[in-house]
Each structure stands twice: as C-alpha cells, then as structure tokens.
Tab-separated table of C-alpha atoms in Angstrom:
chain	number	residue	atom	x	y	z
Y	1	MET	CA	119.132	148.087	68.368
Y	2	PHE	CA	121.807	150.579	67.427
Y	3	THR	CA	123.414	150.216	64.031
Y	4	GLN	CA	126.969	151.135	63.115
Y	5	LEU	CA	127.640	154.847	63.441
Y	6	GLN	CA	127.288	156.637	60.116
Y	7	PRO	CA	128.609	160.106	59.116
Y	8	THR	CA	125.002	161.218	58.605
Y	9	ASP	CA	124.333	160.419	62.256
Y	10	LEU	CA	126.784	163.142	63.261
Y	11	LEU	CA	125.080	165.648	60.952
Y	12	ALA	CA	121.832	164.920	62.804
Y	13	ILE	CA	123.319	166.079	66.101
Y	14	ILE	CA	125.370	169.105	65.023
Y	15	PRO	CA	123.634	171.391	67.583
Y	16	GLU	CA	124.113	168.890	70.412
Y	17	ILE	CA	127.820	168.450	69.641
Y	18	GLY	CA	128.304	172.197	69.369
Y	19	LEU	CA	126.437	172.984	72.576
Y	20	THR	CA	128.392	170.353	74.523
Y	21	LEU	CA	131.731	171.696	73.307
Y	22	LEU	CA	130.635	175.274	73.944
Y	23	ALA	CA	129.573	174.489	77.528
Y	24	ILE	CA	132.981	172.875	78.181
Y	25	LEU	CA	134.735	175.872	76.613
Y	26	VAL	CA	132.770	178.342	78.755
Y	27	LEU	CA	133.722	176.464	81.938
Y	28	ALA	CA	137.370	176.253	80.840
Y	29	VAL	CA	137.566	179.977	80.063
Y	30	ASP	CA	135.891	180.787	83.371
Y	31	LEU	CA	138.394	178.616	85.225
Y	32	ALA	CA	141.349	180.134	83.360
Y	33	THR	CA	140.362	183.782	83.820
Y	34	GLY	CA	139.099	183.577	87.413
Y	35	ARG	CA	137.229	186.724	88.351
Y	36	LYS	CA	138.550	188.614	85.364
Y	37	SER	CA	136.604	189.029	82.149
Y	38	LYS	CA	133.429	187.437	83.526
Y	39	ARG	CA	131.485	189.599	81.107
Y	40	ASN	CA	133.204	187.911	78.180
Y	41	LEU	CA	131.543	184.623	79.120
Y	42	GLY	CA	128.195	186.029	78.044
Y	43	PHE	CA	129.618	187.168	74.713
Y	44	LEU	CA	131.252	183.758	74.264
Y	45	THR	CA	127.945	181.996	74.936
Y	46	ALA	CA	125.968	184.250	72.597
Y	47	GLY	CA	128.588	184.137	69.863
Y	48	GLY	CA	128.964	180.384	70.188
Y	49	ALA	CA	125.202	179.889	69.864
Y	50	VAL	CA	125.195	181.971	66.671
Y	51	VAL	CA	128.109	179.956	65.241
Y	52	ILE	CA	126.295	176.688	66.016
Y	53	MET	CA	123.180	178.037	64.316
Y	54	VAL	CA	125.171	178.949	61.194
Y	55	LEU	CA	126.741	175.468	61.130
Y	56	LEU	CA	123.314	173.893	61.592
Y	57	LEU	CA	121.766	175.808	58.702
Y	58	SER	CA	124.839	175.271	56.500
Y	59	PHE	CA	125.619	171.588	57.061
Y	60	GLY	CA	122.739	170.140	59.063
Y	61	TYR	CA	119.921	171.139	56.724
Y	62	PRO	CA	118.296	167.846	55.641
Y	63	ASP	CA	117.125	167.177	52.090
Y	64	GLU	CA	114.748	164.560	53.460
Y	65	ALA	CA	113.847	163.167	56.863
Y	66	THR	CA	116.201	160.432	58.104
Y	67	SER	CA	116.606	158.434	61.299
Y	68	ALA	CA	119.854	158.359	63.249
Y	69	PHE	CA	121.283	156.389	66.163
Y	70	GLY	CA	119.023	153.418	65.680
Y	71	GLY	CA	115.864	155.510	65.385
Y	72	MET	CA	116.390	157.422	68.628
Y	73	VAL	CA	116.770	160.692	66.723
Y	74	ARG	CA	114.960	161.917	63.608
Y	75	HIS	CA	116.826	164.379	61.425
Y	76	ASP	CA	114.231	166.473	59.628
Y	77	MET	CA	113.397	170.074	58.876
Y	78	ALA	CA	111.083	170.392	61.872
Y	79	ALA	CA	113.979	169.606	64.198
Y	80	VAL	CA	116.197	172.158	62.429
Y	81	VAL	CA	113.587	174.927	62.670
Y	82	PHE	CA	112.981	174.351	66.374
Y	83	GLN	CA	116.717	174.096	67.084
Y	84	THR	CA	117.185	177.434	65.329
Y	85	ILE	CA	114.538	178.966	67.598
Y	86	PHE	CA	116.307	177.584	70.691
Y	87	LEU	CA	119.706	178.884	69.617
Y	88	VAL	CA	118.341	182.367	68.906
Y	89	ALA	CA	116.660	182.411	72.329
Y	90	THR	CA	119.888	181.261	74.004
Y	91	ALA	CA	122.004	183.925	72.298
Y	92	ILE	CA	119.568	186.701	73.209
Y	93	THR	CA	119.251	185.442	76.801
Y	94	ALA	CA	123.046	185.378	77.181
Y	95	LEU	CA	123.283	188.996	76.018
Y	96	LEU	CA	120.485	190.077	78.344
Y	97	SER	CA	122.219	188.328	81.255
Y	98	LEU	CA	125.373	190.438	80.929
Y	99	ASP	CA	124.002	193.314	82.998
Y	100	SER	CA	121.936	191.265	85.450
Y	101	LYS	CA	123.238	190.807	88.971
Y	102	GLY	CA	124.425	187.356	89.986
Y	103	LEU	CA	124.348	185.868	86.469
Y	104	LYS	CA	127.943	186.281	85.346
Y	105	SER	CA	129.533	182.975	86.352
Y	106	GLY	CA	130.649	180.266	83.977
Y	107	GLU	CA	128.376	177.775	85.715
Y	108	TYR	CA	125.341	179.878	84.868
Y	109	TYR	CA	126.104	180.005	81.155
Y	110	ALA	CA	127.065	176.313	81.104
Y	111	VAL	CA	123.733	175.299	82.645
Y	112	LEU	CA	121.956	177.563	80.152
Y	113	LEU	CA	123.683	175.720	77.321
Y	114	VAL	CA	122.888	172.306	78.806
Y	115	SER	CA	119.222	173.295	78.997
Y	116	THR	CA	119.372	174.280	75.321
Y	117	LEU	CA	121.023	170.937	74.573
Y	118	GLY	CA	118.070	169.137	76.132
Y	119	MET	CA	115.627	171.226	74.115
Y	120	SER	CA	117.500	170.430	70.925
Y	121	LEU	CA	117.143	166.717	71.653
Y	122	MET	CA	113.447	167.200	72.439
Y	123	ALA	CA	112.935	168.643	68.955
Y	124	SER	CA	114.533	165.670	67.195
Y	125	ALA	CA	113.617	162.768	69.497
Y	126	ALA	CA	111.696	159.920	67.845
Y	127	ASN	CA	111.710	157.477	70.733
Y	128	LEU	CA	109.934	157.558	74.086
Y	129	VAL	CA	113.200	156.966	75.940
Y	130	MET	CA	114.902	159.849	74.132
Y	131	PHE	CA	111.822	162.008	74.734
Y	132	TYR	CA	112.148	161.510	78.469
Y	133	VAL	CA	115.940	161.866	78.669
Y	134	ALA	CA	115.794	165.103	76.662
Y	135	LEU	CA	112.913	166.430	78.735
Y	136	GLU	CA	114.709	165.766	82.019
Y	137	THR	CA	117.939	167.309	80.727
Y	138	THR	CA	116.004	170.464	79.927
Y	139	SER	CA	113.896	170.471	83.079
Y	140	ILE	CA	116.643	169.860	85.657
Y	141	SER	CA	118.737	172.621	84.093
Y	142	ALA	CA	115.713	174.927	84.168
Y	143	TYR	CA	115.085	174.199	87.859
Y	144	ILE	CA	118.674	175.249	88.605
Y	145	LEU	CA	118.420	178.401	86.509
Y	146	VAL	CA	115.135	179.527	88.057
Y	147	GLY	CA	116.547	179.191	91.591
Y	148	TYR	CA	120.030	180.379	90.656
Y	149	LEU	CA	120.065	183.496	92.854
Y	150	GLN	CA	120.791	181.788	96.163
Y	151	HIS	CA	120.498	184.967	98.256
Y	152	ASP	CA	117.160	185.947	96.713
Y	153	ASN	CA	114.276	184.341	98.578
Y	154	LYS	CA	111.901	184.701	95.622
Y	155	SER	CA	114.347	182.965	93.303
Y	156	THR	CA	114.984	180.014	95.606
Y	157	GLU	CA	111.266	179.680	96.365
Y	158	SER	CA	110.455	179.728	92.641
Y	159	GLY	CA	113.128	177.140	91.929
Y	160	LEU	CA	111.733	174.814	94.596
Y	161	LYS	CA	108.144	175.286	93.411
Y	162	TYR	CA	109.153	174.695	89.793
Y	163	PHE	CA	111.026	171.544	90.807
Y	164	LEU	CA	108.138	170.101	92.829
Y	165	PHE	CA	105.526	170.736	90.146
Y	166	GLY	CA	107.914	169.547	87.449
Y	167	ALA	CA	108.826	166.333	89.242
Y	168	PHE	CA	105.158	165.479	89.744
Y	169	ALA	CA	104.300	166.174	86.089
Y	170	SER	CA	107.372	164.244	84.945
Y	171	ALA	CA	106.308	161.177	86.952
Y	172	ILE	CA	102.854	161.242	85.349
Y	173	LEU	CA	104.379	161.626	81.890
Y	174	LEU	CA	106.738	158.710	82.486
Y	175	TYR	CA	103.841	156.539	83.643
Y	176	GLY	CA	102.011	157.354	80.411
Y	177	PHE	CA	105.119	156.413	78.410
Y	178	SER	CA	105.436	153.131	80.305
Y	179	LEU	CA	101.817	152.280	79.489
Y	180	MET	CA	102.490	153.058	75.824
Y	181	TYR	CA	105.433	150.676	75.853
Y	182	GLY	CA	103.505	148.039	77.765
Y	183	TYR	CA	100.649	147.988	75.247
Y	184	THR	CA	102.812	148.109	72.118
Y	185	GLY	CA	106.130	146.504	73.019
Y	186	THR	CA	108.149	149.291	71.397
Y	187	THR	CA	109.344	152.788	72.287
Y	188	ASP	CA	109.694	154.054	68.690
Y	189	ILE	CA	106.845	156.519	68.154
Y	190	TYR	CA	106.573	155.827	64.434
Y	191	GLN	CA	106.291	152.086	65.036
Y	192	ILE	CA	103.722	152.774	67.739
Y	193	ALA	CA	101.820	154.934	65.226
Y	194	ASP	CA	101.579	152.024	62.801
Y	195	LEU	CA	100.352	149.711	65.562
Y	196	PHE	CA	97.627	152.239	66.402
Y	197	PHE	CA	96.629	152.723	62.800
Y	198	PHE	CA	96.235	149.017	62.100
Y	199	GLY	CA	94.383	148.415	65.350
Y	200	VAL	CA	97.044	146.197	66.954
Y	201	ALA	CA	97.044	148.243	70.165
Y	202	PRO	CA	93.721	148.732	72.021
Y	203	ALA	CA	92.510	152.291	71.483
Y	204	SER	CA	90.748	152.491	74.856
Y	205	ALA	CA	93.885	151.567	76.775
Y	206	ILE	CA	96.033	153.897	74.699
Y	207	SER	CA	93.594	156.733	75.429
Y	208	VAL	CA	94.363	156.359	79.147
Y	209	ALA	CA	98.083	156.575	78.453
Y	210	THR	CA	97.482	159.567	76.180
Y	211	VAL	CA	95.651	161.477	78.918
Y	212	LEU	CA	98.585	160.937	81.305
Y	213	ILE	CA	101.017	162.155	78.658
Y	214	VAL	CA	98.858	165.220	78.020
Y	215	VAL	CA	99.177	166.105	81.714
Y	216	GLY	CA	102.969	165.953	81.559
Y	217	MET	CA	103.201	167.948	78.351
Y	218	GLY	CA	100.551	170.395	79.548
Y	219	PHE	CA	102.832	171.330	82.436
Y	220	LYS	CA	105.723	171.939	80.053
Y	221	ILE	CA	103.774	174.372	77.864
Y	222	ALA	CA	101.908	175.962	80.837
Y	223	ALA	CA	98.471	174.956	79.588
Y	224	VAL	CA	95.385	175.188	81.810
Y	225	PRO	CA	94.840	173.484	84.240
Y	226	PHE	CA	98.567	172.747	84.610
Y	227	HIS	CA	99.662	176.377	84.608
Y	228	PHE	CA	99.568	177.180	88.334
Y	229	TRP	CA	103.338	177.302	88.652
Y	230	THR	CA	103.725	179.889	85.892
Y	231	PRO	CA	103.079	183.295	87.559
Y	232	ASP	CA	105.062	182.522	90.721
Y	233	VAL	CA	108.008	181.034	88.836
Y	234	TYR	CA	108.057	183.862	86.299
Y	235	GLU	CA	107.969	186.472	89.058
Y	236	GLY	CA	110.679	184.907	91.225
Y	237	ALA	CA	113.158	183.706	88.601
Y	238	PRO	CA	115.972	185.961	87.350
Y	239	THR	CA	114.319	187.949	84.573
Y	240	PRO	CA	116.591	186.689	81.745
Y	241	ILE	CA	115.666	183.146	82.784
Y	242	THR	CA	111.999	184.097	82.910
Y	243	ALA	CA	112.358	185.219	79.299
Y	244	PHE	CA	114.195	182.025	78.374
Y	245	VAL	CA	111.674	179.709	80.031
Y	246	SER	CA	108.732	181.610	78.569
Y	247	VAL	CA	109.902	181.154	74.968
Y	248	ALA	CA	112.502	178.397	74.568
Y	249	SER	CA	111.068	175.968	77.104
Y	250	LYS	CA	107.547	176.504	75.777
Y	251	SER	CA	108.694	175.994	72.181
Y	252	ALA	CA	110.474	172.788	73.216
Y	253	GLY	CA	107.278	171.524	74.813
Y	254	PHE	CA	105.369	172.183	71.609
Y	255	ALA	CA	108.108	170.504	69.547
Y	256	LEU	CA	107.621	167.399	71.656
Y	257	MET	CA	103.845	167.658	71.465
Y	258	LEU	CA	103.749	168.132	67.691
Y	259	ARG	CA	105.925	165.128	67.012
Y	260	PHE	CA	104.075	162.953	69.507
Y	261	PHE	CA	100.480	163.878	68.717
Y	262	LEU	CA	100.730	164.516	64.991
Y	263	ALA	CA	103.577	162.465	63.581
Y	264	GLY	CA	103.426	159.471	65.891
Y	265	THR	CA	101.500	157.601	68.562
Y	266	ALA	CA	98.320	159.373	69.563
Y	267	GLY	CA	97.919	161.038	66.184
Y	268	GLN	CA	96.649	157.759	64.813
Y	269	VAL	CA	93.838	157.318	67.374
Y	270	HIS	CA	90.392	158.415	66.244
Y	271	PRO	CA	89.650	161.902	67.664
Y	272	SER	CA	86.554	160.726	69.516
Y	273	ASN	CA	88.736	158.548	71.726
Y	274	ALA	CA	90.498	161.261	73.695
Y	275	TRP	CA	93.167	163.525	72.396
Y	276	VAL	CA	91.464	165.968	70.005
Y	277	PRO	CA	88.525	166.876	72.307
Y	278	LEU	CA	90.898	167.001	75.274
Y	279	LEU	CA	93.401	169.306	73.596
Y	280	THR	CA	90.590	171.450	72.167
Y	281	ALA	CA	89.202	171.986	75.667
Y	282	MET	CA	92.712	172.775	76.914
Y	283	SER	CA	93.195	175.308	74.123
Y	284	VAL	CA	89.937	177.107	74.944
Y	285	GLY	CA	90.560	177.083	78.699
Y	286	THR	CA	94.194	178.136	78.368
Y	287	MET	CA	93.651	181.147	76.121
Y	288	THR	CA	90.540	182.272	78.025
Y	289	LEU	CA	91.824	182.003	81.590
Y	290	GLY	CA	95.243	183.333	80.637
Y	291	ASN	CA	93.735	186.465	79.124
Y	292	LEU	CA	91.231	187.036	81.928
Y	293	PHE	CA	93.802	186.695	84.710
Y	294	ALA	CA	96.272	188.950	82.882
Y	295	ILE	CA	93.827	191.859	83.130
Y	296	TRP	CA	94.113	192.078	86.913
Y	297	GLN	CA	97.890	191.844	87.282
Y	298	THR	CA	99.903	194.706	88.776
Y	299	ASN	CA	103.328	193.047	88.455
Y	300	ILE	CA	104.654	193.060	84.899
Y	301	LYS	CA	106.324	189.644	85.164
Y	302	ARG	CA	103.068	188.077	86.354
Y	303	PHE	CA	101.298	190.052	83.617
Y	304	LEU	CA	103.573	188.504	80.991
Y	305	ALA	CA	103.236	185.115	82.698
Y	306	TYR	CA	99.482	185.011	82.187
Y	307	SER	CA	99.981	186.435	78.713
Y	308	SER	CA	102.312	183.497	78.075
Y	309	VAL	CA	99.618	181.096	79.261
Y	310	ALA	CA	97.150	182.653	76.825
Y	311	HIS	CA	99.589	182.330	73.929
Y	312	ALA	CA	100.044	178.643	74.727
Y	313	GLY	CA	96.288	178.346	74.177
Y	314	TYR	CA	96.558	179.988	70.765
Y	315	ALA	CA	99.431	177.704	69.757
Y	316	LEU	CA	97.404	174.655	70.815
Y	317	MET	CA	94.861	175.581	68.139
Y	318	GLY	CA	97.363	174.530	65.506
Y	319	VAL	CA	97.919	171.188	67.200
Y	320	VAL	CA	94.230	170.286	67.221
Y	321	ALA	CA	93.609	171.717	63.745
Y	322	PHE	CA	95.258	168.651	62.251
Y	323	MET	CA	93.048	165.560	62.026
Y	324	PRO	CA	94.552	162.052	62.298
Y	325	ARG	CA	95.521	160.025	59.264
Y	326	GLY	CA	92.709	158.458	57.318
Y	327	LEU	CA	90.138	161.162	58.088
Y	328	ALA	CA	89.171	164.456	56.445
Y	329	ALA	CA	92.271	166.515	57.111
Y	330	ALA	CA	93.445	170.077	56.972
Y	331	GLY	CA	96.904	168.725	56.250
Y	332	PRO	CA	99.960	169.993	58.096
Y	333	GLU	CA	98.801	173.636	57.991
Y	334	GLY	CA	97.867	173.577	61.673
Y	335	ALA	CA	101.317	172.341	62.658
Y	336	GLY	CA	102.934	174.877	60.322
Y	337	ALA	CA	100.878	177.668	61.874
Y	338	THR	CA	101.985	176.602	65.351
Y	339	ILE	CA	105.657	176.570	64.318
Y	340	PHE	CA	105.385	180.045	62.746
Y	341	TYR	CA	103.514	181.337	65.792
Y	342	LEU	CA	106.193	180.041	68.180
Y	343	ALA	CA	108.930	181.742	66.151
Y	344	ALA	CA	107.025	185.045	66.215
Y	345	TYR	CA	106.227	184.682	69.919
Y	346	THR	CA	109.870	183.938	70.758
Y	347	LEU	CA	111.150	187.170	69.236
Y	348	THR	CA	108.265	189.241	70.593
Y	349	ASN	CA	108.417	188.003	74.171
Y	350	LEU	CA	112.217	188.278	74.319
Y	351	SER	CA	111.831	191.899	73.229
Y	352	ALA	CA	109.308	192.600	75.995
Y	353	PHE	CA	111.432	190.944	78.678
Y	354	ALA	CA	114.540	192.810	77.519
Y	355	ILE	CA	112.783	196.058	78.438
Y	356	VAL	CA	111.627	194.618	81.767
Y	357	ILE	CA	115.259	193.708	82.564
Y	358	LEU	CA	116.617	197.150	81.669
Y	359	PHE	CA	113.883	198.921	83.629
Y	360	ALA	CA	114.348	196.728	86.707
Y	361	ASN	CA	118.148	197.149	86.634
Y	362	LEU	CA	117.702	200.885	87.244
Y	363	THR	CA	114.555	201.055	89.350
Y	364	GLY	CA	114.511	197.675	91.070
Y	365	SER	CA	110.776	197.519	90.395
Y	366	ASP	CA	108.573	195.177	88.377
Y	367	GLU	CA	105.346	197.014	89.181
Y	368	ILE	CA	103.340	198.169	86.189
Y	369	LYS	CA	102.477	201.511	87.821
Y	370	ASP	CA	106.171	202.410	87.895
Y	371	TYR	CA	106.272	202.305	84.091
Y	372	ALA	CA	104.399	205.612	84.074
Y	373	GLY	CA	106.441	208.179	82.185
Y	374	LEU	CA	108.647	205.594	80.455
Y	375	SER	CA	108.055	207.341	77.122
Y	376	ARG	CA	109.780	210.431	78.538
Y	377	ARG	CA	112.567	208.619	80.367
Y	378	SER	CA	113.505	206.447	77.379
Y	379	PRO	CA	111.598	206.911	74.110
Y	380	TYR	CA	113.563	204.018	72.594
Y	381	LEU	CA	112.483	201.527	75.284
Y	382	ALA	CA	108.923	202.823	75.205
Y	383	PHE	CA	108.734	202.345	71.433
Y	384	ALA	CA	110.264	198.854	71.718
Y	385	MET	CA	107.676	197.889	74.350
Y	386	LEU	CA	104.895	199.343	72.182
Y	387	LEU	CA	106.086	197.240	69.255
Y	388	ALA	CA	106.247	194.076	71.401
Y	389	LEU	CA	102.813	194.628	72.945
Y	390	LEU	CA	101.179	195.328	69.593
Y	391	SER	CA	102.707	192.154	68.179
Y	392	LEU	CA	101.496	190.130	71.176
Y	393	ALA	CA	98.056	191.661	70.659
Y	394	GLY	CA	98.059	190.679	66.982
Y	395	ILE	CA	98.142	194.082	65.307
Y	396	PRO	CA	99.221	194.142	61.613
Y	397	PRO	CA	101.712	194.204	60.036
Y	398	LEU	CA	103.724	192.689	62.890
Y	399	ALA	CA	104.625	189.019	63.318
Y	400	GLY	CA	101.999	188.364	65.990
Y	401	PHE	CA	99.164	189.305	63.634
Y	402	PHE	CA	100.168	186.801	60.976
Y	403	GLY	CA	100.807	184.154	63.617
Y	404	LYS	CA	97.218	184.441	64.821
Y	405	PHE	CA	95.892	184.726	61.271
Y	406	PHE	CA	97.514	181.451	60.208
Y	407	LEU	CA	96.248	179.689	63.345
Y	408	PHE	CA	92.669	180.899	62.921
Y	409	ARG	CA	92.698	179.979	59.223
Y	410	ALA	CA	93.983	176.477	60.008
Y	411	ALA	CA	91.212	176.000	62.586
Y	412	ILE	CA	88.534	177.102	60.088
Y	413	GLU	CA	89.876	174.818	57.350
Y	414	ALA	CA	89.802	171.930	59.844
Y	415	ASN	CA	86.068	172.588	60.396
Y	416	MET	CA	86.721	174.045	63.852
Y	417	THR	CA	85.071	177.404	63.244
Y	418	GLY	CA	83.860	177.615	66.834
Y	419	LEU	CA	87.424	177.300	68.105
Y	420	ALA	CA	88.551	180.022	65.703
Y	421	ILE	CA	85.754	182.348	66.924
Y	422	ILE	CA	86.785	181.780	70.543
Y	423	GLY	CA	90.364	182.576	69.527
Y	424	VAL	CA	89.309	185.854	67.889
Y	425	LEU	CA	87.289	186.872	70.967
Y	426	ASN	CA	90.266	186.119	73.186
Y	427	ALA	CA	92.501	188.180	70.919
Y	428	ILE	CA	90.176	191.139	71.517
Y	429	VAL	CA	90.498	190.642	75.282
Y	430	GLY	CA	94.268	190.482	74.870
Y	431	LEU	CA	94.266	193.725	72.901
Y	432	TYR	CA	92.468	195.387	75.807
Y	433	TYR	CA	95.026	194.591	78.503
Y	434	TYR	CA	98.036	195.168	76.255
Y	435	LEU	CA	96.703	198.647	75.475
Y	436	MET	CA	96.236	199.211	79.208
Y	437	LEU	CA	99.998	198.851	79.608
Y	438	VAL	CA	100.607	201.102	76.597
Y	439	ARG	CA	98.404	203.708	78.290
Y	440	VAL	CA	100.554	203.588	81.438
Y	441	ILE	CA	103.745	203.986	79.409
Y	442	TYR	CA	102.602	206.838	77.177
Y	443	LEU	CA	99.789	208.674	78.960
Y	444	PHE	CA	100.540	208.387	82.676
Y	445	ARG	CA	103.059	210.755	84.264
Y	446	ALA	CA	105.588	210.040	86.986
Y	447	GLU	CA	107.015	212.555	89.427
Y	448	PRO	CA	109.146	215.203	87.671
Y	449	GLU	CA	112.302	214.122	89.517
Y	450	VAL	CA	111.664	210.507	88.436
Y	451	GLU	CA	111.084	211.429	84.790
Y	452	ALA	CA	114.353	213.346	84.831
Y	453	ILE	CA	116.274	210.078	85.387
Y	454	THR	CA	116.951	208.460	82.029
Y	455	ILE	CA	117.249	204.702	81.700
Y	456	PRO	CA	120.679	203.612	80.420
Y	457	VAL	CA	120.744	200.932	77.739
Y	458	PRO	CA	124.041	199.006	77.529
Y	459	ARG	CA	125.270	198.222	74.025
Y	460	SER	CA	124.828	194.480	74.433
Y	461	SER	CA	121.223	194.873	75.535
Y	462	ALA	CA	120.529	197.469	72.844
Y	463	PHE	CA	121.894	195.055	70.239
Y	464	ALA	CA	119.793	192.160	71.553
Y	465	LEU	CA	116.697	194.345	71.686
Y	466	GLY	CA	117.341	195.652	68.187
Y	467	ILE	CA	117.631	192.110	66.804
Y	468	THR	CA	114.323	191.066	68.359
Y	469	MET	CA	112.559	194.197	67.115
Y	470	LEU	CA	113.841	193.702	63.580
Y	471	GLY	CA	112.800	190.067	63.783
Y	472	VAL	CA	109.250	190.974	64.804
Y	473	ILE	CA	108.979	193.389	61.885
Y	474	ALA	CA	110.688	191.055	59.383
Y	475	LEU	CA	108.463	188.089	60.259
Y	476	GLY	CA	105.486	190.325	59.570
Y	477	ILE	CA	106.791	191.701	56.273
Y	478	TYR	CA	108.007	188.317	55.023
Y	479	ALA	CA	105.242	186.286	56.640
Y	480	THR	CA	104.368	184.269	53.522
Y	481	PRO	CA	107.867	182.866	52.763
Y	482	MET	CA	108.488	182.242	56.462
Y	483	PHE	CA	105.166	180.434	56.767
Y	484	GLU	CA	106.066	178.281	53.751
Y	485	TRP	CA	109.305	177.401	55.588
Y	486	ALA	CA	107.266	176.456	58.641
Y	487	MET	CA	104.939	174.386	56.446
Y	488	ARG	CA	107.857	172.437	55.012
Y	489	ALA	CA	109.001	171.797	58.569
Y	490	ALA	CA	105.524	170.542	59.494
Y	491	GLU	CA	105.399	168.245	56.473
Y	492	SER	CA	108.740	166.696	57.457
Y	493	LEU	CA	107.186	165.445	60.691
Y	494	PHE	CA	105.275	162.714	58.874
C-alpha cells in the first residue's frame, strides 16, 4: 500500500519530474514557433537533459538507499549512476539529431524524452509492476523512434520488426512476472528475495519463472539467442536513434537485470537451479557469435550492431560474476564492473555513431568500403573513429580497456577463470575486425575526385563528438576513481 507522500519521495524522482516537464516544454515551444526555429528544439532537449543531470547529482544524490512511493521505487546510488548515463546519452543524441533529415519536430524530441523517462524508472524500480510499466514506457517510445521516418521503407520496416519482436518478448517477460507473483504473493522484489532465501517459495517453480524473465530481458539487451532483431533494426532506424538504442536502451536493460538478478528475486536461488549457468551460457554465446558475425559485415551499422551484441556478452560477465547470498562470493565487484563497462561503452559507441551520421549526411552511404580515404577527407573524423574503435577493442589507456579489465578480473575472482579466458579470446577477435575498419579508413584510397570532397562537421556535432572523445579518454585516465564510484553504486543495490 502507498504511504503518505514524503518530500524524500520527490527527491527520488527528480529525473522523471524533469523529463516530464521538459517534454511538455519542447511540445509547447514547437507549437508556439511553428516551422521556425525547429533547430532550437534539439538544443532545448540537450540543454534540458544536462540541467536535469546537474539537479540529479546536486539534490538527488542519496546518502543511503531508501524506498519511495510505497516501495515501488528505490532511491539509491545505482539508480543515480544509470540515470546519469541515460541523460548523457539523450543529450548527445539530441545534438546528433540536429543535422539529420526528418528528425527536427517537437514530437520526435518529446518521444525521445519519454523513452528516457521510462529508462530512468527502469533503473530505480523495485517492484515487478513498476518494472513492467517502465519497460513498456521505454519500449513503445523506442518502437516509434525506430520507425519515425515514415517515407523511408527501411525505417518503417525496422519499426514494425522491432515492435513485433518486442511485443513477443514483453509477453513472455510478463508471464514470468505473473508466475513470480503467483508463487510468492508479492510484487516487491526485495520481499520476494527474502521468501526465496528462507525457502518459502519453491525453487523449482521459481526457476521456470526466471527462465521466462531471462528471455524478456535477453531481448532488451540483445543477448544471443534473442538478438535477431538487432542488425535489421540498427540498419533501418534513423542513425541517431540507432546510437540511442545501442547504448541507452541496452544500459537500461542491464539496470533492470542487475537489480532483479543480484539485489532481488532470482539472486537468492542457488546457482545450480537455473540463472547462473543460463546467463553464463548466454554471455559466452553472445560475445562469441557477435564477434564472429561482425567480421563479415559490409554495412557499418550492421557492423556496429553485431559489435553491440558482443559487448552485451562482455557486460553479462559482470552479472554472473556475482554469486548469490550465502555462498562464496566475489562481492559486488562484478556488478560494479558491468556498470563501469556500460558507462565506457555508452561514450565510445556514441562517438562511433556520431561519425557514421556525419559521413552518411554527406555521402548517403553506410557501406564500409566507402570509408576508404576518410583520413584524407577529414583527419578529425578519422582520428575520432580510430579512438572509438580502439576503445571498443580494449586498447589501453582508453576506457574500453579498463572496462574489459575489470570484467575479466571480476570473473577470475568469482572462480570463473574459463569465462574470463573466453572473454580474452573474444577480445582478440574483436581487435581483428576493428583494425580491419581502421585499415579501410587509413590505408585504402578513394578516387581522387572523392577524396577532394571534405566532410563538413557542424558545430553541434563537433561539440557532441568532442565530449564523447574526452569522456573515453577521461574514463581511461581516471579509471580507478570512476570504478570506485561504480562499486559504490553496485553496493547500494543490496
């Protein structure tokens, strides 16, 4: 039951309040200005997201984890860290959308903000009902954004495919939630966790529900074998939305998964029952198949799609590196490593997609072969792509290297050395295909008349790209303090 509204309850939903007001403001400004100053809507969205982030870190930073709204929402450091990631991704996506065709309406930016609102709730939800409401708020908005370009057949096809796969996965997830409620009589994940731990709920029955929930969450993070939608949706969606879905939506899925599997419910079931072996197999399959399929891609958006699948596999290592309560445990280091890795991946992938957007705006092509001679047409973009690819590959001293290092170390300390070895081998495969793209950019030559055409970089895009590049470097240089921040966030889950 809900208790009387307290002032602390409002502090727990600062991002949600801000995003709601900002979405209304964007629509009002769009209505007031008509066709004029459409470009300002993107600046308003990006600036508003930054203001909300500042307010969150200034007034919404919790000293200790607390429950709000009758236990529906948990206000802790993990929620704040994930919400910060979402707001950064939203601000960068809004800036990258300024020079993309068909993405300048107030409705577009409002739906983008509503999707971020859903993600913010996913990060702080502590109840199965809130989990599902937040997930659907995010997903429905994402379906609209992916198919937003009505006159682009690829966009509408991708939107429909994303919706069909998403609806099916959502139904399975909801069925798993209903079984959880049926066996325990409560929707509060922390109460369910206690029932599991003390053996009140039957572990065998809960394992069935857990498998169904894994299917639904596996779709959200694009884990094998629930990744089939990823390359087609990434290729057909407007590129800024591809970037947004690849980082923010994936991070939101992991926020949900971390809280569900580690802090609550299934985290209290003995690993032999289902979830640890299942997620371990998913991690191995996801990173391996993602890397192998990326090698053969000729379209850069599909290339980054399979790369995204592989990185979901790496991040899953941190989820399974934590053992349930009462057993030999590696502590929250696995969860902390996953949170750090998602932050590094967000900045790195946004940087890569920013270059894809700028290149496609001039050439109209997403084919990798057309990137030949990019180092001569735009040394700045070529260097930015080099930096992003090296970080994705895990080359020191960039953020991606430390992200992988923390994940592999957490797996080893959790006595999962075999999983860590598979991760290292997959990182070597990833290095191979990332360097293949670097070779095209720096060593291959285009026609002289093509190389003579420079690629313009608007100020807004240059600023967004610069922020992501600095972030990738800074997370590498200051990896230890940032990882300690992620560790404190992981500890607040419990």
